[in-house]
Coordinates of C-alpha atoms in Angstrom, one line a residue:
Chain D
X175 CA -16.5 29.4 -20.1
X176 CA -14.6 27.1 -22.5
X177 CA -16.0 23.1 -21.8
X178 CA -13.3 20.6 -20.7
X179 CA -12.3 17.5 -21.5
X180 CA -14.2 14.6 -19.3
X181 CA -11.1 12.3 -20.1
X182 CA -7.8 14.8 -19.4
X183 CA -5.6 11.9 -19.7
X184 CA -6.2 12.2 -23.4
X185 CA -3.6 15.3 -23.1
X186 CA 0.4 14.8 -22.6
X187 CA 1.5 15.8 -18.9
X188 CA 3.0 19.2 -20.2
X189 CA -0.7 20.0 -21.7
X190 CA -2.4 18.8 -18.7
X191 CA 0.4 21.4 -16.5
X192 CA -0.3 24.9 -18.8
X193 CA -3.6 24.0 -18.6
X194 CA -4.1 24.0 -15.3
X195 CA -2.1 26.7 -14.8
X196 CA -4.0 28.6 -17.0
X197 CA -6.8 28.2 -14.8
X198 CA -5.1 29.0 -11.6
X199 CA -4.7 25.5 -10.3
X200 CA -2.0 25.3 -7.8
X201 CA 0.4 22.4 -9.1
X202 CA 2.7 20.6 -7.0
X203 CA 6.2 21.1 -6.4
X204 CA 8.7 19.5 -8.8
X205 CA 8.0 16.9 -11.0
X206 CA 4.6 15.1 -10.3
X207 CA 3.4 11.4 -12.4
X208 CA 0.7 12.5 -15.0
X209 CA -1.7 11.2 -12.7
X210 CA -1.3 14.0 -9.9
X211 CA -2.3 16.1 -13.3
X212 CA -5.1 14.2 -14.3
X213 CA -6.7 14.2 -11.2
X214 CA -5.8 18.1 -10.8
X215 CA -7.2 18.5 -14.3
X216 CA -10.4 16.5 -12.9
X217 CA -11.0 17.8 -10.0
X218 CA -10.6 21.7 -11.0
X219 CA -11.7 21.7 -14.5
X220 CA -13.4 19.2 -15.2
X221 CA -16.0 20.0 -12.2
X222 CA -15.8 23.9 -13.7
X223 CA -18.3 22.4 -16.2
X224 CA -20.5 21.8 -13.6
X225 CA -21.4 24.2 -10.5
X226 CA -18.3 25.3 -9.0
X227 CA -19.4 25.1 -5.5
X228 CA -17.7 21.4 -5.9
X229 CA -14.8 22.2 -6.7
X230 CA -13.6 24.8 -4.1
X231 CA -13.7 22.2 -0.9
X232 CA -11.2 19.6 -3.2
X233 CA -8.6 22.1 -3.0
X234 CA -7.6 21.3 0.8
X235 CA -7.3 17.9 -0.1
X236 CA -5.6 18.2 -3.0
X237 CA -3.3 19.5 -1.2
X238 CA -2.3 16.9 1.0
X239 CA -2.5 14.3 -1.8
X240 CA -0.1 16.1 -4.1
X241 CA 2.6 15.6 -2.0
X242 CA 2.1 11.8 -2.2
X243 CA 2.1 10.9 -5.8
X244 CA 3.3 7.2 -5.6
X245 CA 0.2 5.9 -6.8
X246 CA -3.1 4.4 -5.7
X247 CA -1.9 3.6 -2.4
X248 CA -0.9 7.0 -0.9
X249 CA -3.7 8.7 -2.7
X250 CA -6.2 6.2 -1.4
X251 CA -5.1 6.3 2.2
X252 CA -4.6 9.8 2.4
X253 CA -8.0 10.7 2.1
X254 CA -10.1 8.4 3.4
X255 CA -12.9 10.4 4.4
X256 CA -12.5 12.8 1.6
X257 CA -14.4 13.4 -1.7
X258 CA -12.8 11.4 -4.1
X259 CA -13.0 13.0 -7.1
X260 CA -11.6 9.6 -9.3
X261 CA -13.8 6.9 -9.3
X262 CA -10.9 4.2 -9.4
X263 CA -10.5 5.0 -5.8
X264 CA -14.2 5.3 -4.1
X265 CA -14.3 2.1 -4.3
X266 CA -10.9 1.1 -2.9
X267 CA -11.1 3.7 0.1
X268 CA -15.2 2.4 0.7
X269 CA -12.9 -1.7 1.1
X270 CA -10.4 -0.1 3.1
X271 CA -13.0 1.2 5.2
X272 CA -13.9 -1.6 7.2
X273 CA -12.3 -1.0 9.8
X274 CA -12.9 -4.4 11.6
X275 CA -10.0 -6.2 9.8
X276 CA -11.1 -9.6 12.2
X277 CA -13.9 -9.5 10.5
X278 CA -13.0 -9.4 6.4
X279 CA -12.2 -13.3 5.5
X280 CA -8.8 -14.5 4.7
X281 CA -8.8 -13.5 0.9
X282 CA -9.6 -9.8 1.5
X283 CA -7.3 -9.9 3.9
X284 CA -4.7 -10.7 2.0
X285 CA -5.6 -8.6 -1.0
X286 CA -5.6 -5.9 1.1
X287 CA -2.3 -6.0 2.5
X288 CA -1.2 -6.6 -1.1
X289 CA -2.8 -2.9 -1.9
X290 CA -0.3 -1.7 0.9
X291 CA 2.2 -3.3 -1.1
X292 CA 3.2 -6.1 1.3
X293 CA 3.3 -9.4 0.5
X294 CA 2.1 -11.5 2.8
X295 CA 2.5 -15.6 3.7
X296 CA -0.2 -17.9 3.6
X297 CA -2.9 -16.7 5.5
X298 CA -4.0 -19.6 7.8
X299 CA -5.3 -20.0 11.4
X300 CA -1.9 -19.4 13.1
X301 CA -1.1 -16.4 10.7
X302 CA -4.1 -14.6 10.7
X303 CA -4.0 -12.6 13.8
X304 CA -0.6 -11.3 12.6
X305 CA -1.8 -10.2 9.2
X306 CA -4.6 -8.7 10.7
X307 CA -2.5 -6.5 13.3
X308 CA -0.3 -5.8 10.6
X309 CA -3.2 -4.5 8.5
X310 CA -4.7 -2.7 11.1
X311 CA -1.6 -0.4 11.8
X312 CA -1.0 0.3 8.1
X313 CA -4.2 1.8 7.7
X314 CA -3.7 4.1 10.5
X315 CA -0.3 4.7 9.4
X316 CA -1.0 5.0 5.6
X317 CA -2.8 8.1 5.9
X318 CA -0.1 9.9 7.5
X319 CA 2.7 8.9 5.4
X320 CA 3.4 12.1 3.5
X321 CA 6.7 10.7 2.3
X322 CA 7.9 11.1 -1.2
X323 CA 9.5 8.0 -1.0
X324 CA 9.3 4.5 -1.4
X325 CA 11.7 3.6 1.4
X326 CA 9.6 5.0 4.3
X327 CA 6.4 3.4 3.4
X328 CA 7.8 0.3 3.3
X329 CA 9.8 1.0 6.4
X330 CA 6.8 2.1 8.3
X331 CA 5.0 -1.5 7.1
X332 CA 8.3 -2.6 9.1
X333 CA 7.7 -0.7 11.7
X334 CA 3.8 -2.1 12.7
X335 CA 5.9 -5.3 12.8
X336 CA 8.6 -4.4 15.4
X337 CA 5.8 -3.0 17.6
X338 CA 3.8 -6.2 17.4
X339 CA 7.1 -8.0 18.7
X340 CA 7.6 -10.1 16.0
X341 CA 5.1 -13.0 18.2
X342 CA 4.7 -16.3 16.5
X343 CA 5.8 -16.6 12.9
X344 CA 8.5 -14.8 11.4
X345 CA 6.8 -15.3 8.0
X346 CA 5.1 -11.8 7.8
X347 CA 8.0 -9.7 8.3
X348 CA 10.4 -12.4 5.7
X349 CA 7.5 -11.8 3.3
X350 CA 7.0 -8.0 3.4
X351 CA 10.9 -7.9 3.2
X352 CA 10.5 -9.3 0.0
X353 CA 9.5 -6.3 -2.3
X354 CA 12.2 -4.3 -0.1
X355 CA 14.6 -6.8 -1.1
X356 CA 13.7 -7.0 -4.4
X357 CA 13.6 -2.8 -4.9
X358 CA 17.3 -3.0 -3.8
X359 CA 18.2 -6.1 -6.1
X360 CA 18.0 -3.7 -9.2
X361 CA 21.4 -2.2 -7.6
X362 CA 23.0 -4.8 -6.1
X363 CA 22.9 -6.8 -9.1
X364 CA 26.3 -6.5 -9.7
X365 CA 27.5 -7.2 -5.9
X366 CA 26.8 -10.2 -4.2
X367 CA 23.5 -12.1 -4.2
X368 CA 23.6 -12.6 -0.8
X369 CA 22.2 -9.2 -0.5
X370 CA 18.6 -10.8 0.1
X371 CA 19.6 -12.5 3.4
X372 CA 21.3 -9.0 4.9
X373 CA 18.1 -7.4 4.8
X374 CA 16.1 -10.8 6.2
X375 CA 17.9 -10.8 9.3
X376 CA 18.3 -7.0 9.7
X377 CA 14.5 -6.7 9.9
X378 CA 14.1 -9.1 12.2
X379 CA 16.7 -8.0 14.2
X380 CA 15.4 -5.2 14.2
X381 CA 12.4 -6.3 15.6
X382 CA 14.0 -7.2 18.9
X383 CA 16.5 -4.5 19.3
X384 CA 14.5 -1.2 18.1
X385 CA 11.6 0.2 17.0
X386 CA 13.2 2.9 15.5
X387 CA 13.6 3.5 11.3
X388 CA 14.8 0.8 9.4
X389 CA 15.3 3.6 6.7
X390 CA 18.7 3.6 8.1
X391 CA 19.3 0.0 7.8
X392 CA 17.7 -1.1 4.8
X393 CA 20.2 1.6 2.6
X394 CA 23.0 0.7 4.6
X395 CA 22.6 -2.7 3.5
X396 CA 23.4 -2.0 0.3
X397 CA 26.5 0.3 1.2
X398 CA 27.4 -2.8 3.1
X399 CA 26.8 -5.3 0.6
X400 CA 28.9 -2.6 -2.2
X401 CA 31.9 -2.6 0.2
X402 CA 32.2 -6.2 0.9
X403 CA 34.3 -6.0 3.4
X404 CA 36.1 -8.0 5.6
X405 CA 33.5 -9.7 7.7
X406 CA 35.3 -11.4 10.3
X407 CA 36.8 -8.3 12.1
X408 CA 33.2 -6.7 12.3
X409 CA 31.3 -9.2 14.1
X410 CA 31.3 -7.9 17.3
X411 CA 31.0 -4.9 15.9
X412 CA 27.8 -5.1 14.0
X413 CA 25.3 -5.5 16.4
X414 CA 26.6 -2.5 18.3
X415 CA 26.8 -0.5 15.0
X416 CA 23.3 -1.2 13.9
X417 CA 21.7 0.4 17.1
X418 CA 23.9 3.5 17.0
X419 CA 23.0 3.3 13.5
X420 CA 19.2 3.2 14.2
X421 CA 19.6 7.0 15.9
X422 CA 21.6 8.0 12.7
X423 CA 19.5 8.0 9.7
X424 CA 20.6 10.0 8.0
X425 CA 24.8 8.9 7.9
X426 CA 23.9 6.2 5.5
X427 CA 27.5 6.2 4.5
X428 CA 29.2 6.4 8.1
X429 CA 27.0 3.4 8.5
X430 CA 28.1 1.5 5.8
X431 CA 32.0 0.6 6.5
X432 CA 31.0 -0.4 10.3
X433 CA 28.0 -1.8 10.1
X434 CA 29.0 -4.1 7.2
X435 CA 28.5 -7.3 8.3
X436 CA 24.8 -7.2 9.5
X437 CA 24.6 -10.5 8.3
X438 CA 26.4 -11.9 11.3
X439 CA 24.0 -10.9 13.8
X440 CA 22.0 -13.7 12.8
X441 CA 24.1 -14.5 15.8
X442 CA 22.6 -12.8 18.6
X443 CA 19.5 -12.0 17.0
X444 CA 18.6 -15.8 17.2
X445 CA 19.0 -15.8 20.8
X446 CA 16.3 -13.3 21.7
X447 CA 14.3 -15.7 19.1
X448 CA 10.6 -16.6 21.1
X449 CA 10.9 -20.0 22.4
X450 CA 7.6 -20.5 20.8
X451 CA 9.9 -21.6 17.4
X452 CA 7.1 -22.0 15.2
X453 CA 8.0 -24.5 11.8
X454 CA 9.6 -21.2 10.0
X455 CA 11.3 -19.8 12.5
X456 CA 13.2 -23.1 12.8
X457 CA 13.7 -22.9 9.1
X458 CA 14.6 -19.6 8.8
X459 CA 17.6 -20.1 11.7
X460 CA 18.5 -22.7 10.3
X461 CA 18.9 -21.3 6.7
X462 CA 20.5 -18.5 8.3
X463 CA 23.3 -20.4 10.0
X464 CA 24.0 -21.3 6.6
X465 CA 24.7 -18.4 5.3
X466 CA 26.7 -17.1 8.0
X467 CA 28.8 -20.3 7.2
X468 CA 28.9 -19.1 4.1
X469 CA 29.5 -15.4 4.1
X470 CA 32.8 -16.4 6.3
X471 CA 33.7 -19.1 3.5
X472 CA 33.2 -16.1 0.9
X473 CA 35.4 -14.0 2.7
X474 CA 38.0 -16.4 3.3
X475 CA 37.1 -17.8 -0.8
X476 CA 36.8 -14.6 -2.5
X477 CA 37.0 -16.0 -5.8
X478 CA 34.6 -18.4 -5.4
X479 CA 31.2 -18.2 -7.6
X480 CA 27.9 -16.6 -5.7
X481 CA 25.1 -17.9 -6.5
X482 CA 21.7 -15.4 -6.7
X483 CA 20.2 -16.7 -3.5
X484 CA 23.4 -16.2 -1.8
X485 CA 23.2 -20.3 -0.8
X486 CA 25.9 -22.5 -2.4
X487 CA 24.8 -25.4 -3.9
X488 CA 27.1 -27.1 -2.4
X489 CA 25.8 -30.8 -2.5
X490 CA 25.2 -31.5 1.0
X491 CA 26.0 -35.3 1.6
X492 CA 23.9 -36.5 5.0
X493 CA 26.7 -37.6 7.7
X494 CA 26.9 -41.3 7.9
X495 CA 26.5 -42.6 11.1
X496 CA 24.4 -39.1 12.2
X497 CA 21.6 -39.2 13.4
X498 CA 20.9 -42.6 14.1
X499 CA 21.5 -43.7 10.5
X500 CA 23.6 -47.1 10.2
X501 CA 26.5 -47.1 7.7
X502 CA 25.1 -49.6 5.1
X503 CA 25.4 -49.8 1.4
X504 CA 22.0 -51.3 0.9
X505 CA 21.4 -48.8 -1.7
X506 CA 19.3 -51.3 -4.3
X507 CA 16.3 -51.5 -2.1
X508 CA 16.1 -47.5 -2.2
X509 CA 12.9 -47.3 -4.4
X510 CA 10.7 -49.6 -2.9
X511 CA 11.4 -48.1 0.8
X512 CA 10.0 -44.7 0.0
X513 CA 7.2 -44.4 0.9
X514 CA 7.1 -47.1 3.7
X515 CA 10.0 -47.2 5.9
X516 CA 12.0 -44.5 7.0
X517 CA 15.3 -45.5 8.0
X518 CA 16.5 -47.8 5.4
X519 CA 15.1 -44.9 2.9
X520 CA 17.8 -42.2 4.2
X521 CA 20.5 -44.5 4.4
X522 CA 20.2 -45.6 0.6
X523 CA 20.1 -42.4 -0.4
X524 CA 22.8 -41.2 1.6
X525 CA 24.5 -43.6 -0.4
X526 CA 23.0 -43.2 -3.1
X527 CA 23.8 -40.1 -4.1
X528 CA 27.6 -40.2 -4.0
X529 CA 27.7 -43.4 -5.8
X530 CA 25.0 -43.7 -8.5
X531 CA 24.6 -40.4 -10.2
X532 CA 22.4 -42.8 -12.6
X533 CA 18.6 -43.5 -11.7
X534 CA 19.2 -47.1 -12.4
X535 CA 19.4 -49.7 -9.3
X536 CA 17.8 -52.5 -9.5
X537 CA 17.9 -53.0 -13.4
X538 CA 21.3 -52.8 -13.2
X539 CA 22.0 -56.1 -11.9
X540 CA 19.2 -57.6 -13.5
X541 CA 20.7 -56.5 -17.5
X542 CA 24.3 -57.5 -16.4
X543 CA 22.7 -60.9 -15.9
X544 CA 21.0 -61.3 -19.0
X545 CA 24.3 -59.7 -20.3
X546 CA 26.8 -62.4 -18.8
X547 CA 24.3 -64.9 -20.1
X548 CA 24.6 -63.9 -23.8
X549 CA 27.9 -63.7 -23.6
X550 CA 28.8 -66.5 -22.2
X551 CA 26.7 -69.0 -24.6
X552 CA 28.3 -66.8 -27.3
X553 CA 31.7 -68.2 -25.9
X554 CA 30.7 -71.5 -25.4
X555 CA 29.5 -71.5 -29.1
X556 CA 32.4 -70.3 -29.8
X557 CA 34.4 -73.2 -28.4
X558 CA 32.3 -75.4 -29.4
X559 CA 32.8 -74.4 -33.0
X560 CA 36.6 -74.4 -32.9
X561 CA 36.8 -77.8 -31.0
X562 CA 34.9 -79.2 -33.7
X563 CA 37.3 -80.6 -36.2
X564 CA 36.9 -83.2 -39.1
X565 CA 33.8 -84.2 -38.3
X566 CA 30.8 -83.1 -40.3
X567 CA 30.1 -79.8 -38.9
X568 CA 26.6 -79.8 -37.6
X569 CA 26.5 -75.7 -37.6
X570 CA 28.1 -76.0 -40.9
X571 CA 25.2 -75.2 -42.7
X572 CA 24.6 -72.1 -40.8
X573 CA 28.1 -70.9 -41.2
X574 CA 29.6 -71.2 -44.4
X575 CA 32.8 -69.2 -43.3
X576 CA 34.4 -71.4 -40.3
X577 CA 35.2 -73.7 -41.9
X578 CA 37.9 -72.1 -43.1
X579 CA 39.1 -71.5 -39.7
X580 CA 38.9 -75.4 -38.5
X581 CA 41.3 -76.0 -41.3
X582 CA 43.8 -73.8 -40.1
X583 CA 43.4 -75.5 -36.8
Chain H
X259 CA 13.1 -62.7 -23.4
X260 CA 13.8 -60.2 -25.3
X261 CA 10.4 -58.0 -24.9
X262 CA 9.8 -59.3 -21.0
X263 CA 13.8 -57.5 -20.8
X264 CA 12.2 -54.6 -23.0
X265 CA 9.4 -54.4 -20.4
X266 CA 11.8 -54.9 -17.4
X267 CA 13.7 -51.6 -18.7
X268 CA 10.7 -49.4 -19.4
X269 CA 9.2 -49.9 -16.3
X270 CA 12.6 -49.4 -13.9
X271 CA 12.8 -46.0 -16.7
X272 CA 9.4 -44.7 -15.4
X273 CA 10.0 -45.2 -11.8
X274 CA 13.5 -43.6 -12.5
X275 CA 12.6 -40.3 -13.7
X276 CA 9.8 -40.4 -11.3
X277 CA 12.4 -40.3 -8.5
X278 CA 14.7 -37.9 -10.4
X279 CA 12.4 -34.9 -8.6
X280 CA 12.9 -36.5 -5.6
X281 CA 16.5 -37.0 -5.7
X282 CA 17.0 -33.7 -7.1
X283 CA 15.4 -31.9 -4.1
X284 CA 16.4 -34.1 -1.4
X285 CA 20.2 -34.1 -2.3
X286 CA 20.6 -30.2 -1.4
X287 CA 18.8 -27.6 0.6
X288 CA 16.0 -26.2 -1.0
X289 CA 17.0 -22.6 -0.5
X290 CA 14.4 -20.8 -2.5
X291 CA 13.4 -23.7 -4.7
X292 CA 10.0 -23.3 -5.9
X293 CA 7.0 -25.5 -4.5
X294 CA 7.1 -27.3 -7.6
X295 CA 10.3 -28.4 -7.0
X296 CA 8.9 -30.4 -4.7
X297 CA 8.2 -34.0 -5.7
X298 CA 4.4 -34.2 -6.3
X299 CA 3.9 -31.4 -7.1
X300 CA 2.9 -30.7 -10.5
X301 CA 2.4 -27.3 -11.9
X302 CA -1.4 -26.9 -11.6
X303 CA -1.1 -27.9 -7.5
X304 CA 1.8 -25.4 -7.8
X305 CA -0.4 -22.7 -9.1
X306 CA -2.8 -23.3 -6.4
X307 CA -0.4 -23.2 -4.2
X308 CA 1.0 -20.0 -4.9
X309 CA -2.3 -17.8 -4.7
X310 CA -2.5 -19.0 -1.6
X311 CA 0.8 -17.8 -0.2
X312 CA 3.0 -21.3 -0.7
X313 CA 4.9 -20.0 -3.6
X314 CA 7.8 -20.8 -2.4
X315 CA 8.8 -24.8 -1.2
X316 CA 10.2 -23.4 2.4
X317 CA 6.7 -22.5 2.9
X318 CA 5.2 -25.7 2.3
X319 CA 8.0 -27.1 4.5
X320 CA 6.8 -24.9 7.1
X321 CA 3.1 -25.7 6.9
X322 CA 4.8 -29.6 7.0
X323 CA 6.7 -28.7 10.5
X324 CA 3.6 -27.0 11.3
X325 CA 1.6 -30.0 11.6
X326 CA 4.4 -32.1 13.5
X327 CA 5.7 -33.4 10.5
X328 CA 3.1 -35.8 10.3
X329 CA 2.8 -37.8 7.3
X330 CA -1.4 -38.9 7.2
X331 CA -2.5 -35.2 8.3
X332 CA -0.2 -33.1 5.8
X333 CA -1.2 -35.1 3.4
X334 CA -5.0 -34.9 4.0
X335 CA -3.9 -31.2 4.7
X336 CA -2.9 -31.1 0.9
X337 CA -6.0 -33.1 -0.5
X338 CA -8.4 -31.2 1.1
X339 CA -7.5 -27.4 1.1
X340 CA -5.7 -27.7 -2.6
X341 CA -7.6 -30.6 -4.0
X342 CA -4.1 -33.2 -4.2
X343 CA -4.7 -36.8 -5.3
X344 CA -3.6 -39.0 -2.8
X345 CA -0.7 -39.9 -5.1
X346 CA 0.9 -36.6 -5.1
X347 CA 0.1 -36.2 -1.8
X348 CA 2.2 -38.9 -0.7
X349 CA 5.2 -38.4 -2.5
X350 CA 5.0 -34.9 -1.2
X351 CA 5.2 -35.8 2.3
X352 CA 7.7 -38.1 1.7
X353 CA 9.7 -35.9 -0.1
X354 CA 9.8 -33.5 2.4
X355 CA 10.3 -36.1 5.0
X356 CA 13.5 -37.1 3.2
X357 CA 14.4 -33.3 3.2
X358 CA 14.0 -33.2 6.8
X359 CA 16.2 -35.9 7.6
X360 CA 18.9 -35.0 5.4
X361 CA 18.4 -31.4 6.7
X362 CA 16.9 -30.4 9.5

């Protein structure tokens, strides 16, 4: 029997392919990463150098990993209990395993829900029982993700959130949004940038309306954010849309036209928001409010510049007189204020900002002072000089050249 | 005169581009700034920041709300967990105190 190599991935993926077929290795259907191979190559041939009794009980699980060749996650949650035949991931299923996710401490926590490719808020006190729930149903739903796909996995990680009802802090599901968002960037580069917040509010939308596949949403967002359409009309619309839309996965086209604006059920959705309204939920409506502003403003400003993050910088100037502030132009005590009183601080900058784009306050008054005073004993000498006439000059030594001018006086 | 005027200008120069941070993040919403955008914080607080989950300023806003939007605890919050002088501290909260005014 000829000896294998210990190290397959020393062979290109077409090598590593006739090879195992010329051992009678079942490959995978279509085209697999050159890991699937390597580990096929491993696992079969590799353990041919040793007894083969090892290598006949891999075959059933090498089955159901083929099928999910998107890397160490799949492969490590879909055999958990099985023998791993790569070392990489005997280590990473033997962490996974603990299955008392109250129990790990806040950095494990957190590197482990980056392993399932979420990525998660701060991990405090208020958080942490959310991140662990959220861990706790990926693991159980990791290993039955067969999908070929990278939409469904990170749809499922969606999913664990809807059915934990989206409880205190709306920071987990913004987060895990965040590689979703950024997967569909790459193709909406060209559209709008305010493709980021579409998807932010679908999901938690979602959260309240369905528990159903956001597979259908997510790709209709970008059909959505491609057709640009007229928003206003669709309003109403939208929110209806989207749950028909939830039963439809597949009509990610029908979808598209109709459900356009899911932007605008920021709306509704913030209703239904828990009254709990934790520090980022209050943020987050906030911000959204924003952008509905703005997506109508875009639609009735086409031609107006988009920025990446889909917010305008437009220079928001604080409303004089809101909010308890007096109208007052005592903007030159500004910088000592800031850090001790709070009301004369915001008003001085309110005014601050439309009327000194310079830093300067206080010097400014102080050089125009020393500025009037040169110039003024500059004119004074001046005077002084060209009253002086016929009498012995006093200054004349210093000034050869005046003299000159008294005469023409 | 001419060097205490020289000394009067360098010092009002310092505190201005001290403030420029501050002006520059209180004058618009933050939107997706970066939490070193926020006056204070310098880029090794920043870094700490990050691998802990604030990488973004909204965040550090939030753990601000969080705590009531209270000056003394966020900023003992910030010196104890992420090891801020007292310094940056402070302009932090204030900073984001500003924000919250003009903002929220």
């Amino acid at each position: 029997m000829p000896e294998f190599l210990a190290d397959p991935s020393v062979l290109t993926k077409e090598k590593l392919k006739s090879e195992l077929i010329a051992n009678n290795v079942s490959l995978p259907g279509g085209e697999q990463r050159k890991d699937v191979y390597v580990q096929l190559y491993l696992q079969h041939l590799t353990a041919r150098n040793a007894p083969a009794a090892l290598a006949q009980p891999d075959f059933s699980s090498d089955e159901e990993r083929e099928p999910t060749p998107l890397g160490a996650r799949s492969r490590g949650g879909a055999a958990p209990g099985r023998k791993a035949t790569k070392k990489t991931d005997k280590p990473r299923l033997e962490e996974k395993d603990d299955l008392d996710v109250t129990e790990i401490s806040n950095e494990d926590l957190q590197e482990q829900l980056v392993k399932y490719g979420v990525t998660p808020g701060p991990i405090l006190a208020t958080t942490r029982k959310i991140y662990e729930k959220k861990l706790q149903k990926l693991k159980e739903q990791g290993p039955e993700l067969g999908s070929s796909t990278l939409l469904p996995t990170v749809s499922s990680s969606a999913e664990n959130t809807r059915q934990n009802g989206n409880n205190d802090s709306d920071q987990y599901s913004d987060n895990e949004e965040d590689p979703k968002v950024e997967f569909r960037l790459e193709k909406r580069e060209p559209l709008k940038a305010k493709t980021k917040t579409p998807v932010t509010l679908k999901q938690r939308r979602v959260v309240e309306h369905n528990q159903v596949e956001t597979t259908a949403q997510l790709p209709v967002d970008d059909a959505v954010m491609s057709e640009g359409t007229p928003i206003a009309e669709t309003i109403v619309a939208s929110s209806n849309e989207t749950l028909v839309v939830n039963r439809v996965p597949g009509n990610f086209k029908h979808a598209a036209p109709t459900l356009s604006i899911s932007e605008f059920s920021d709306l509704p959705r913030r209703t239904p928001k828990k009254p709990l309204m934790t520090a980022e939920v209050v943020e987050k409506t906030l911000a959204e409010e924003r952008r509905v502003e703005r997506d109508i403003l875009k639609e009735m400003f086409p031609y107006e510049v988009s920025t990446p993050t889909g917010i305008s910088a437009s220079c928001r100037r604080p409303i004089k007189g809101a909010a308890g502030r007096p109208i007052e132009l005592s903007d030159f005590r500004m910088e000592e204020s800031f850090s001790s009183k709070y009301v004369p601080k915001y008003v001085p900058l309110a005014d601050d900002k439309p009327e000194k784009p310079v830093t300067k306050k206080r010097s400014i008054p102080m050089w125009i002072k020393i500025l009037l005073f040169v110039v003024v004993s500059v004119f004074l000498f001046v005077v002084y000089q060209s009253m002086e006439t016929n009498q012995g000059n006093p200054f004349s030594k210093y000034l050869g050249v005046p003299e000159a001018k008294i005469q023409d006086d | 005169m001419c060097f205490a005027s020289g000394l009067c200008f360098l010092v009002e120069e310092i505190m201005a581009t001290r403030t420029q941070k501050f002006k520059a993040f209180v004058s618009e919403p933050m939107g997706d700034k970066d939490v070193t955008a926020v006056d204070g914080i310098n880029d090794e607080l920043g870094l700490k920041l990050a691998a802990k989950g604030f990488d973004k300023a909204y965040i550090l806003l939030g753990q601000f709300l969080l705590l009531k939007k209270d000056h003394a605890v966020f900023q003992r919050w910030l010196k104890g967990a992420y090891g801020a002088s007292p310094s940056q501290a402070q302009r932090c909260a204030s900073c984001l105190t500003d924000w919250c005014y003009a903002f929220l």
